[in-house]
Amino acid sequence: MFEILKKRKLAEGVTEYVFNAPKVAAKAMPGQFVLIRLDEEGERVPFTICDYDREQGTITLAIQAVGASTMRLEKMNEGDAIHDMVGPLGKATHLDVEKILLVAGGIGVAVLYPQAKYLKSIGKKVVCVMGARDVSLLAYLDEMKEVCDELFVTTDNGSFGEKGFVTTVVSRIFEQDKNAYDMVFAVGPLPMMRAVCNVTRELGVKTIVSMNPVMVDGTGMCGGCRLTVGGVTKYACVDGPEFDGHEVDFDEVMNRNSYYREIEQKHVCNLTGEVR
Ligand code: FES
């Protein structure tokens, strides 16, 4: 059993959980994920590790309550425990370039935060563009302010930071200096990552994306995370979750991702008693 040691609201519909998981924490690296099951009968759900503390033996997950399991998890409290957790899984991120620009959309900042912390710890300059639809959906703002040398914040409706999208800022940064960064690392909803890739492709700036959002069971068996990268079939949970964004066929993966929406909605309605 894996106890919830701490729970706090990060943003509207997004909760941070600190789990007691010493064996996972001992090996966790930025970019990796865990699979959790709430109980013996529960589905396996993958979540990117957004922080870990080897000394305390804890790992931190930021989870958006959008499906049946995550809505059930949201009802659990500190002191409660989930049935199992497997990990760390997936390949760790290697941000081994000199000048990297981090770009986060929505809850994608939970994936970028450990990267930002890691870059800071090895003495690199940390610059991030983070955005959300509304100020209520901005997570890890204080934490990012702490680790970033420069932080640009956008909201679609202008309720915080600059009004607009992260791509506006990314374009502006490269307009000012086309050699400003050797690489962009973008994490967020699929349309946001595709939009960032469209900007950087034209500029010829290598862009890594995290395909974590398309993972379903994280075991390499369901096929839900299948995607085409550079004309070759890959699985986000086994081969990734990070890939060269300019090689990813976003149209295909966004289409497949929508297959599960109806099924998931039925589970949510069963759970909440909601009728649609
Ligand atoms: S998430 Fe099921 S195969 Fe990757």
PDB file of C-alpha atoms and ligand atoms in Angstrom:
ATOM      1  CA  MET A   1       0.000   0.000   0.000  1.00  0.00           C
ATOM      2  CA  PHE A   2       1.187   3.524  -0.785  1.00  0.00           C
ATOM      3  CA  GLU A   3       0.047   6.154   1.665  1.00  0.00           C
ATOM      4  CA  ILE A   4      -0.931   9.689   0.681  1.00  0.00           C
ATOM      5  CA  LEU A   5       1.249  11.795   2.969  1.00  0.00           C
ATOM      6  CA  LYS A   6       0.212  15.188   1.663  1.00  0.00           C
ATOM      7  CA  LYS A   7      -2.536  16.467  -0.588  1.00  0.00           C
ATOM      8  CA  ARG A   8      -3.084  20.014  -1.797  1.00  0.00           C
ATOM      9  CA  LYS A   9      -5.016  21.790  -4.521  1.00  0.00           C
ATOM     10  CA  LEU A  10      -2.693  23.122  -7.228  1.00  0.00           C
ATOM     11  CA  ALA A  11      -5.208  24.664  -9.600  1.00  0.00           C
ATOM     12  CA  GLU A  12      -8.841  24.219 -10.576  1.00  0.00           C
ATOM     13  CA  GLY A  13      -9.358  20.442 -10.880  1.00  0.00           C
ATOM     14  CA  VAL A  14      -5.668  19.672 -10.304  1.00  0.00           C
ATOM     15  CA  THR A  15      -4.414  18.140  -7.063  1.00  0.00           C
ATOM     16  CA  GLU A  16      -0.904  17.370  -5.893  1.00  0.00           C
ATOM     17  CA  TYR A  17      -0.320  14.151  -3.956  1.00  0.00           C
ATOM     18  CA  VAL A  18       2.848  13.206  -2.078  1.00  0.00           C
ATOM     19  CA  PHE A  19       3.047   9.431  -1.733  1.00  0.00           C
ATOM     20  CA  ASN A  20       5.219   7.343   0.514  1.00  0.00           C
ATOM     21  CA  ALA A  21       7.099   5.295  -2.096  1.00  0.00           C
ATOM     22  CA  PRO A  22      10.760   4.855  -1.063  1.00  0.00           C
ATOM     23  CA  LYS A  23      11.685   2.289  -3.723  1.00  0.00           C
ATOM     24  CA  VAL A  24      10.270   4.417  -6.536  1.00  0.00           C
ATOM     25  CA  ALA A  25      11.871   7.583  -5.143  1.00  0.00           C
ATOM     26  CA  ALA A  26      15.262   5.861  -4.943  1.00  0.00           C
ATOM     27  CA  LYS A  27      15.430   5.481  -8.721  1.00  0.00           C
ATOM     28  CA  ALA A  28      13.135   8.189 -10.124  1.00  0.00           C
ATOM     29  CA  MET A  29      14.507  10.601 -12.718  1.00  0.00           C
ATOM     30  CA  PRO A  30      12.856  13.593 -14.452  1.00  0.00           C
ATOM     31  CA  GLY A  31      10.647  12.467 -17.339  1.00  0.00           C
ATOM     32  CA  GLN A  32       9.732   9.082 -15.914  1.00  0.00           C
ATOM     33  CA  PHE A  33       6.288   7.941 -14.860  1.00  0.00           C
ATOM     34  CA  VAL A  34       4.535   5.544 -12.498  1.00  0.00           C
ATOM     35  CA  LEU A  35       1.474   3.350 -12.850  1.00  0.00           C
ATOM     36  CA  ILE A  36      -0.976   3.443  -9.987  1.00  0.00           C
ATOM     37  CA  ARG A  37      -4.025   1.364  -9.073  1.00  0.00           C
ATOM     38  CA  LEU A  38      -6.425   2.588  -6.451  1.00  0.00           C
ATOM     39  CA  ASP A  39      -7.533  -0.919  -5.483  1.00  0.00           C
ATOM     40  CA  GLU A  40      -7.195  -4.513  -6.588  1.00  0.00           C
ATOM     41  CA  GLU A  41      -9.917  -4.154  -9.193  1.00  0.00           C
ATOM     42  CA  GLY A  42      -8.809  -0.719 -10.346  1.00  0.00           C
ATOM     43  CA  GLU A  43      -7.495   0.260 -13.762  1.00  0.00           C
ATOM     44  CA  ARG A  44      -3.805   1.042 -14.137  1.00  0.00           C
ATOM     45  CA  VAL A  45      -3.270   4.737 -14.720  1.00  0.00           C
ATOM     46  CA  PRO A  46       0.062   6.328 -15.717  1.00  0.00           C
ATOM     47  CA  PHE A  47       1.251   9.633 -14.230  1.00  0.00           C
ATOM     48  CA  THR A  48       4.484  11.495 -14.758  1.00  0.00           C
ATOM     49  CA  ILE A  49       6.568  11.914 -11.624  1.00  0.00           C
ATOM     50  CA  CYS A  50       6.683  15.628 -10.961  1.00  0.00           C
ATOM     51  CA  ASP A  51       8.992  15.516  -7.947  1.00  0.00           C
ATOM     52  CA  TYR A  52      10.800  13.024  -5.748  1.00  0.00           C
ATOM     53  CA  ASP A  53      12.700  13.086  -2.496  1.00  0.00           C
ATOM     54  CA  ARG A  54      15.117  10.199  -2.083  1.00  0.00           C
ATOM     55  CA  GLU A  55      15.819  10.995   1.574  1.00  0.00           C
ATOM     56  CA  GLN A  56      12.172  11.204   2.585  1.00  0.00           C
ATOM     57  CA  GLY A  57      11.259   8.308   0.272  1.00  0.00           C
ATOM     58  CA  THR A  58       8.435  10.221  -1.374  1.00  0.00           C
ATOM     59  CA  ILE A  59       7.244  10.936  -4.864  1.00  0.00           C
ATOM     60  CA  THR A  60       4.913  13.705  -5.945  1.00  0.00           C
ATOM     61  CA  LEU A  61       2.238  13.473  -8.613  1.00  0.00           C
ATOM     62  CA  ALA A  62       0.057  16.287  -9.968  1.00  0.00           C
ATOM     63  CA  ILE A  63      -3.208  14.795 -11.114  1.00  0.00           C
ATOM     64  CA  GLN A  64      -6.095  16.324 -13.011  1.00  0.00           C
ATOM     65  CA  ALA A  65      -9.451  14.805 -12.091  1.00  0.00           C
ATOM     66  CA  VAL A  66     -10.761  14.060 -15.553  1.00  0.00           C
ATOM     67  CA  GLY A  67     -11.555  10.341 -15.519  1.00  0.00           C
ATOM     68  CA  ALA A  68     -13.157   7.706 -13.305  1.00  0.00           C
ATOM     69  CA  SER A  69      -9.994   6.781 -11.349  1.00  0.00           C
ATOM     70  CA  THR A  70      -8.699  10.306 -10.947  1.00  0.00           C
ATOM     71  CA  MET A  71     -12.100  11.464  -9.680  1.00  0.00           C
ATOM     72  CA  ARG A  72     -12.075   8.645  -7.124  1.00  0.00           C
ATOM     73  CA  LEU A  73      -8.528   9.546  -6.107  1.00  0.00           C
ATOM     74  CA  GLU A  74      -9.590  13.133  -5.571  1.00  0.00           C
ATOM     75  CA  LYS A  75     -11.998  11.945  -2.874  1.00  0.00           C
ATOM     76  CA  MET A  76      -9.157  10.274  -0.953  1.00  0.00           C
ATOM     77  CA  ASN A  77      -7.355  12.118   1.825  1.00  0.00           C
ATOM     78  CA  GLU A  78      -4.016  12.279   3.599  1.00  0.00           C
ATOM     79  CA  GLY A  79      -3.565   9.015   5.502  1.00  0.00           C
ATOM     80  CA  ASP A  80      -5.485   7.003   2.891  1.00  0.00           C
ATOM     81  CA  ALA A  81      -3.517   4.613   0.714  1.00  0.00           C
ATOM     82  CA  ILE A  82      -3.686   3.345  -2.838  1.00  0.00           C
ATOM     83  CA  HIS A  83      -3.262  -0.336  -3.591  1.00  0.00           C
ATOM     84  CA  ASP A  84      -0.173  -0.265  -5.769  1.00  0.00           C
ATOM     85  CA  MET A  85       2.343   1.805  -7.636  1.00  0.00           C
ATOM     86  CA  VAL A  86       4.846   0.554 -10.208  1.00  0.00           C
ATOM     87  CA  GLY A  87       7.817   2.542 -11.385  1.00  0.00           C
ATOM     88  CA  PRO A  88       9.775   4.460 -12.285  1.00  0.00           C
ATOM     89  CA  LEU A  89       8.913   3.607 -15.903  1.00  0.00           C
ATOM     90  CA  GLY A  90       9.777   5.184 -19.251  1.00  0.00           C
ATOM     91  CA  LYS A  91      12.993   6.760 -20.327  1.00  0.00           C
ATOM     92  CA  ALA A  92      14.428   9.635 -18.339  1.00  0.00           C
ATOM     93  CA  THR A  93      14.783  12.951 -20.131  1.00  0.00           C
ATOM     94  CA  HIS A  94      18.220  14.001 -21.318  1.00  0.00           C
ATOM     95  CA  LEU A  95      18.328  17.745 -21.719  1.00  0.00           C
ATOM     96  CA  ASP A  96      21.989  17.719 -22.620  1.00  0.00           C
ATOM     97  CA  VAL A  97      22.138  20.918 -24.635  1.00  0.00           C
ATOM     98  CA  GLU A  98      23.538  24.245 -23.608  1.00  0.00           C
ATOM     99  CA  LYS A  99      20.547  26.529 -24.196  1.00  0.00           C
ATOM    100  CA  ILE A 100      17.093  25.043 -23.723  1.00  0.00           C
ATOM    101  CA  LEU A 101      13.703  26.749 -23.639  1.00  0.00           C
ATOM    102  CA  LEU A 102      11.020  25.018 -21.557  1.00  0.00           C
ATOM    103  CA  VAL A 103       7.412  25.489 -22.674  1.00  0.00           C
ATOM    104  CA  ALA A 104       4.467  24.281 -20.584  1.00  0.00           C
ATOM    105  CA  GLY A 105       0.763  24.276 -21.327  1.00  0.00           C
ATOM    106  CA  GLY A 106      -1.763  23.705 -18.515  1.00  0.00           C
ATOM    107  CA  ILE A 107      -0.873  20.778 -16.291  1.00  0.00           C
ATOM    108  CA  GLY A 108       2.160  20.096 -18.511  1.00  0.00           C
ATOM    109  CA  VAL A 109       4.027  22.302 -16.059  1.00  0.00           C
ATOM    110  CA  ALA A 110       3.977  19.351 -13.636  1.00  0.00           C
ATOM    111  CA  VAL A 111       6.224  17.487 -16.079  1.00  0.00           C
ATOM    112  CA  LEU A 112       8.465  20.496 -16.673  1.00  0.00           C
ATOM    113  CA  TYR A 113       8.952  21.434 -13.036  1.00  0.00           C
ATOM    114  CA  PRO A 114      11.344  18.543 -12.231  1.00  0.00           C
ATOM    115  CA  GLN A 115      13.257  19.299 -15.437  1.00  0.00           C
ATOM    116  CA  ALA A 116      13.567  22.945 -14.418  1.00  0.00           C
ATOM    117  CA  LYS A 117      14.755  21.929 -10.951  1.00  0.00           C
ATOM    118  CA  TYR A 118      17.263  19.518 -12.429  1.00  0.00           C
ATOM    119  CA  LEU A 119      18.639  22.104 -14.875  1.00  0.00           C
ATOM    120  CA  LYS A 120      18.986  24.577 -12.030  1.00  0.00           C
ATOM    121  CA  SER A 121      20.811  21.977  -9.912  1.00  0.00           C
ATOM    122  CA  ILE A 122      23.449  21.473 -12.618  1.00  0.00           C
ATOM    123  CA  GLY A 123      23.952  25.203 -13.002  1.00  0.00           C
ATOM    124  CA  LYS A 124      22.133  25.830 -16.273  1.00  0.00           C
ATOM    125  CA  LYS A 125      20.097  28.926 -17.025  1.00  0.00           C
ATOM    126  CA  VAL A 126      16.420  28.019 -16.746  1.00  0.00           C
ATOM    127  CA  VAL A 127      13.953  29.869 -18.959  1.00  0.00           C
ATOM    128  CA  CYS A 128      10.335  28.805 -19.212  1.00  0.00           C
ATOM    129  CA  VAL A 129       7.186  29.914 -20.977  1.00  0.00           C
ATOM    130  CA  MET A 130       4.092  28.606 -19.212  1.00  0.00           C
ATOM    131  CA  GLY A 131       0.466  29.174 -20.093  1.00  0.00           C
ATOM    132  CA  ALA A 132      -3.080  28.165 -19.252  1.00  0.00           C
ATOM    133  CA  ARG A 133      -6.586  29.102 -20.301  1.00  0.00           C
ATOM    134  CA  ASP A 134      -7.232  31.001 -17.082  1.00  0.00           C
ATOM    135  CA  VAL A 135      -5.352  32.036 -13.933  1.00  0.00           C
ATOM    136  CA  SER A 136      -7.289  29.394 -11.947  1.00  0.00           C
ATOM    137  CA  LEU A 137      -5.620  26.717 -14.078  1.00  0.00           C
ATOM    138  CA  LEU A 138      -2.036  27.885 -13.553  1.00  0.00           C
ATOM    139  CA  ALA A 139      -0.235  25.317 -11.405  1.00  0.00           C
ATOM    140  CA  TYR A 140       3.246  25.456  -9.843  1.00  0.00           C
ATOM    141  CA  LEU A 141       3.557  29.177 -10.470  1.00  0.00           C
ATOM    142  CA  ASP A 142       5.452  29.911  -7.231  1.00  0.00           C
ATOM    143  CA  GLU A 143       7.652  26.842  -7.641  1.00  0.00           C
ATOM    144  CA  MET A 144       8.527  27.799 -11.205  1.00  0.00           C
ATOM    145  CA  LYS A 145       9.283  31.384 -10.169  1.00  0.00           C
ATOM    146  CA  GLU A 146      11.742  29.963  -7.671  1.00  0.00           C
ATOM    147  CA  VAL A 147      13.711  27.780 -10.080  1.00  0.00           C
ATOM    148  CA  CYS A 148      13.524  29.838 -13.283  1.00  0.00           C
ATOM    149  CA  ASP A 149      15.968  32.583 -14.199  1.00  0.00           C
ATOM    150  CA  GLU A 150      13.311  33.909 -16.562  1.00  0.00           C
ATOM    151  CA  LEU A 151       9.633  32.982 -16.552  1.00  0.00           C
ATOM    152  CA  PHE A 152       7.033  34.115 -19.093  1.00  0.00           C
ATOM    153  CA  VAL A 153       3.391  33.486 -18.203  1.00  0.00           C
ATOM    154  CA  THR A 154       0.405  33.664 -20.535  1.00  0.00           C
ATOM    155  CA  THR A 155      -3.314  33.083 -20.101  1.00  0.00           C
ATOM    156  CA  ASP A 156      -5.734  32.762 -22.992  1.00  0.00           C
ATOM    157  CA  ASN A 157      -8.111  35.286 -21.407  1.00  0.00           C
ATOM    158  CA  GLY A 158      -5.511  37.661 -19.967  1.00  0.00           C
ATOM    159  CA  SER A 159      -6.502  36.915 -16.356  1.00  0.00           C
ATOM    160  CA  PHE A 160      -2.791  36.624 -15.452  1.00  0.00           C
ATOM    161  CA  GLY A 161       0.437  37.474 -17.256  1.00  0.00           C
ATOM    162  CA  GLU A 162       0.339  38.170 -20.961  1.00  0.00           C
ATOM    163  CA  LYS A 163      -2.936  37.626 -22.810  1.00  0.00           C
ATOM    164  CA  GLY A 164      -2.485  34.994 -25.497  1.00  0.00           C
ATOM    165  CA  PHE A 165      -0.786  31.683 -26.085  1.00  0.00           C
ATOM    166  CA  VAL A 166       2.633  30.304 -25.272  1.00  0.00           C
ATOM    167  CA  THR A 167       3.386  30.149 -28.997  1.00  0.00           C
ATOM    168  CA  THR A 168       3.184  33.954 -29.190  1.00  0.00           C
ATOM    169  CA  VAL A 169       5.993  34.251 -26.662  1.00  0.00           C
ATOM    170  CA  VAL A 170       8.026  31.446 -28.244  1.00  0.00           C
ATOM    171  CA  SER A 171       7.802  33.181 -31.650  1.00  0.00           C
ATOM    172  CA  ARG A 172       8.795  36.511 -30.126  1.00  0.00           C
ATOM    173  CA  ILE A 173      11.812  35.038 -28.330  1.00  0.00           C
ATOM    174  CA  PHE A 174      13.132  33.594 -31.585  1.00  0.00           C
ATOM    175  CA  GLU A 175      12.280  36.745 -33.553  1.00  0.00           C
ATOM    176  CA  GLN A 176      14.501  38.686 -31.179  1.00  0.00           C
ATOM    177  CA  ASP A 177      17.324  36.170 -31.502  1.00  0.00           C
ATOM    178  CA  LYS A 178      17.002  33.211 -33.824  1.00  0.00           C
ATOM    179  CA  ASN A 179      19.894  31.486 -32.057  1.00  0.00           C
ATOM    180  CA  ALA A 180      18.494  32.107 -28.588  1.00  0.00           C
ATOM    181  CA  TYR A 181      18.053  28.385 -27.825  1.00  0.00           C
ATOM    182  CA  ASP A 182      19.397  25.119 -29.209  1.00  0.00           C
ATOM    183  CA  MET A 183      16.347  23.174 -28.167  1.00  0.00           C
ATOM    184  CA  VAL A 184      12.751  23.573 -27.031  1.00  0.00           C
ATOM    185  CA  PHE A 185      11.116  21.124 -24.635  1.00  0.00           C
ATOM    186  CA  ALA A 186       7.316  21.418 -24.812  1.00  0.00           C
ATOM    187  CA  VAL A 187       4.800  19.654 -22.597  1.00  0.00           C
ATOM    188  CA  GLY A 188       1.058  20.143 -22.493  1.00  0.00           C
ATOM    189  CA  PRO A 189      -2.138  19.296 -24.344  1.00  0.00           C
ATOM    190  CA  LEU A 190      -1.659  17.812 -27.817  1.00  0.00           C
ATOM    191  CA  PRO A 191      -2.903  20.907 -29.722  1.00  0.00           C
ATOM    192  CA  MET A 192      -0.473  23.095 -27.759  1.00  0.00           C
ATOM    193  CA  MET A 193       2.505  20.816 -28.452  1.00  0.00           C
ATOM    194  CA  ARG A 194       1.565  20.667 -32.126  1.00  0.00           C
ATOM    195  CA  ALA A 195       1.338  24.467 -32.270  1.00  0.00           C
ATOM    196  CA  VAL A 196       4.774  24.859 -30.646  1.00  0.00           C
ATOM    197  CA  CYS A 197       6.236  22.345 -33.119  1.00  0.00           C
ATOM    198  CA  ASN A 198       4.732  24.277 -36.026  1.00  0.00           C
ATOM    199  CA  VAL A 199       6.555  27.404 -34.839  1.00  0.00           C
ATOM    200  CA  THR A 200       9.901  25.734 -34.188  1.00  0.00           C
ATOM    201  CA  ARG A 201       9.879  23.565 -37.313  1.00  0.00           C
ATOM    202  CA  GLU A 202      10.017  26.683 -39.464  1.00  0.00           C
ATOM    203  CA  LEU A 203      12.860  28.002 -37.347  1.00  0.00           C
ATOM    204  CA  GLY A 204      14.746  24.712 -37.510  1.00  0.00           C
ATOM    205  CA  VAL A 205      14.936  24.460 -33.701  1.00  0.00           C
ATOM    206  CA  LYS A 206      14.862  20.907 -32.383  1.00  0.00           C
ATOM    207  CA  THR A 207      11.797  20.352 -30.219  1.00  0.00           C
ATOM    208  CA  ILE A 208      11.150  17.527 -27.780  1.00  0.00           C
ATOM    209  CA  VAL A 209       7.555  16.808 -26.729  1.00  0.00           C
ATOM    210  CA  SER A 210       6.159  14.551 -24.023  1.00  0.00           C
ATOM    211  CA  MET A 211       3.460  12.201 -25.315  1.00  0.00           C
ATOM    212  CA  ASN A 212       2.380  11.311 -21.804  1.00  0.00           C
ATOM    213  CA  PRO A 213      -1.183  12.606 -22.480  1.00  0.00           C
ATOM    214  CA  VAL A 214      -1.908   9.723 -24.870  1.00  0.00           C
ATOM    215  CA  MET A 215      -0.943   6.947 -22.492  1.00  0.00           C
ATOM    216  CA  VAL A 216      -3.781   4.746 -21.291  1.00  0.00           C
ATOM    217  CA  ASP A 217      -2.536   1.786 -19.226  1.00  0.00           C
ATOM    218  CA  GLY A 218       1.199   2.425 -19.563  1.00  0.00           C
ATOM    219  CA  THR A 219       2.064  -1.253 -20.010  1.00  0.00           C
ATOM    220  CA  GLY A 220       2.842  -1.487 -23.730  1.00  0.00           C
ATOM    221  CA  MET A 221      -0.147  -3.785 -24.248  1.00  0.00           C
ATOM    222  CA  CYS A 222      -3.257  -1.702 -24.891  1.00  0.00           C
ATOM    223  CA  GLY A 223      -1.950   0.103 -27.973  1.00  0.00           C
ATOM    224  CA  GLY A 224      -3.626   3.322 -26.872  1.00  0.00           C
ATOM    225  CA  CYS A 225      -0.382   5.272 -26.964  1.00  0.00           C
ATOM    226  CA  ARG A 226       0.660   4.109 -30.429  1.00  0.00           C
ATOM    227  CA  LEU A 227       1.942   6.927 -32.578  1.00  0.00           C
ATOM    228  CA  THR A 228       3.952   7.440 -35.722  1.00  0.00           C
ATOM    229  CA  VAL A 229       7.313   9.136 -35.283  1.00  0.00           C
ATOM    230  CA  GLY A 230       9.331   9.748 -38.422  1.00  0.00           C
ATOM    231  CA  GLY A 231       7.198   7.183 -40.273  1.00  0.00           C
ATOM    232  CA  VAL A 232       7.893   4.480 -37.661  1.00  0.00           C
ATOM    233  CA  THR A 233       5.361   3.104 -35.178  1.00  0.00           C
ATOM    234  CA  LYS A 234       6.259   3.849 -31.565  1.00  0.00           C
ATOM    235  CA  TYR A 235       4.585   3.427 -28.188  1.00  0.00           C
ATOM    236  CA  ALA A 236       4.731   6.411 -25.852  1.00  0.00           C
ATOM    237  CA  CYS A 237       4.884   4.249 -22.720  1.00  0.00           C
ATOM    238  CA  VAL A 238       7.679   1.961 -23.940  1.00  0.00           C
ATOM    239  CA  ASP A 239       9.680   4.058 -26.407  1.00  0.00           C
ATOM    240  CA  GLY A 240       9.040   7.433 -24.794  1.00  0.00           C
ATOM    241  CA  PRO A 241       7.284   9.310 -23.421  1.00  0.00           C
ATOM    242  CA  GLU A 242       9.500  11.933 -25.080  1.00  0.00           C
ATOM    243  CA  PHE A 243       9.997  12.228 -28.832  1.00  0.00           C
ATOM    244  CA  ASP A 244      11.234  14.613 -31.482  1.00  0.00           C
ATOM    245  CA  GLY A 245       8.100  16.737 -31.930  1.00  0.00           C
ATOM    246  CA  HIS A 246       8.861  17.510 -35.571  1.00  0.00           C
ATOM    247  CA  GLU A 247       8.676  13.798 -36.357  1.00  0.00           C
ATOM    248  CA  VAL A 248       5.403  13.101 -34.526  1.00  0.00           C
ATOM    249  CA  ASP A 249       2.246  12.662 -36.618  1.00  0.00           C
ATOM    250  CA  PHE A 250       0.014  14.784 -34.386  1.00  0.00           C
ATOM    251  CA  ASP A 251      -3.100  14.456 -36.571  1.00  0.00           C
ATOM    252  CA  GLU A 252      -3.064  10.683 -36.244  1.00  0.00           C
ATOM    253  CA  VAL A 253      -2.462  10.640 -32.513  1.00  0.00           C
ATOM    254  CA  MET A 254      -5.103  13.308 -31.823  1.00  0.00           C
ATOM    255  CA  ASN A 255      -7.631  11.263 -33.756  1.00  0.00           C
ATOM    256  CA  ARG A 256      -6.845   8.107 -31.815  1.00  0.00           C
ATOM    257  CA  ASN A 257      -6.929   9.955 -28.518  1.00  0.00           C
ATOM    258  CA  SER A 258     -10.534  10.947 -29.147  1.00  0.00           C
ATOM    259  CA  TYR A 259     -11.598   7.240 -29.403  1.00  0.00           C
ATOM    260  CA  TYR A 260     -11.437   6.864 -25.638  1.00  0.00           C
ATOM    261  CA  ARG A 261     -13.345  10.006 -24.759  1.00  0.00           C
ATOM    262  CA  GLU A 262     -16.792   8.426 -25.030  1.00  0.00           C
ATOM    263  CA  ILE A 263     -15.850   5.310 -23.017  1.00  0.00           C
ATOM    264  CA  GLU A 264     -14.190   7.383 -20.317  1.00  0.00           C
ATOM    265  CA  GLN A 265     -17.217   9.662 -20.139  1.00  0.00           C
ATOM    266  CA  LYS A 266     -19.454   6.625 -19.527  1.00  0.00           C
ATOM    267  CA  HIS A 267     -17.225   5.577 -16.596  1.00  0.00           C
ATOM    268  CA  VAL A 268     -17.366   9.097 -15.193  1.00  0.00           C
ATOM    269  CA  CYS A 269     -21.176   9.175 -15.504  1.00  0.00           C
ATOM    270  CA  ASN A 270     -21.425   5.767 -13.761  1.00  0.00           C
ATOM    271  CA  LEU A 271     -19.260   7.055 -10.974  1.00  0.00           C
ATOM    272  CA  THR A 272     -21.005  10.359 -10.467  1.00  0.00           C
ATOM    273  CA  GLY A 273     -24.527   9.254 -11.338  1.00  0.00           C
ATOM    274  CA  GLU A 274     -24.576  11.973 -13.941  1.00  0.00           C
ATOM    275  CA  VAL A 275     -26.848  11.336 -16.957  1.00  0.00           C
ATOM    276  CA  ARG A 276     -25.819  12.566 -20.413  1.00  0.00           C
TER     277      ARG A 276
HETATM  278  S1  FES B   1      -0.303   3.088 -22.790  1.00  0.00           S
HETATM  279 FE1  FES B   1      -1.038   1.166 -23.454  1.00  0.00          FE
HETATM  280  S2  FES B   1       0.430   0.539 -24.916  1.00  0.00           S
HETATM  281 FE2  FES B   1       1.241   2.386 -24.117  1.00  0.00          FE
END
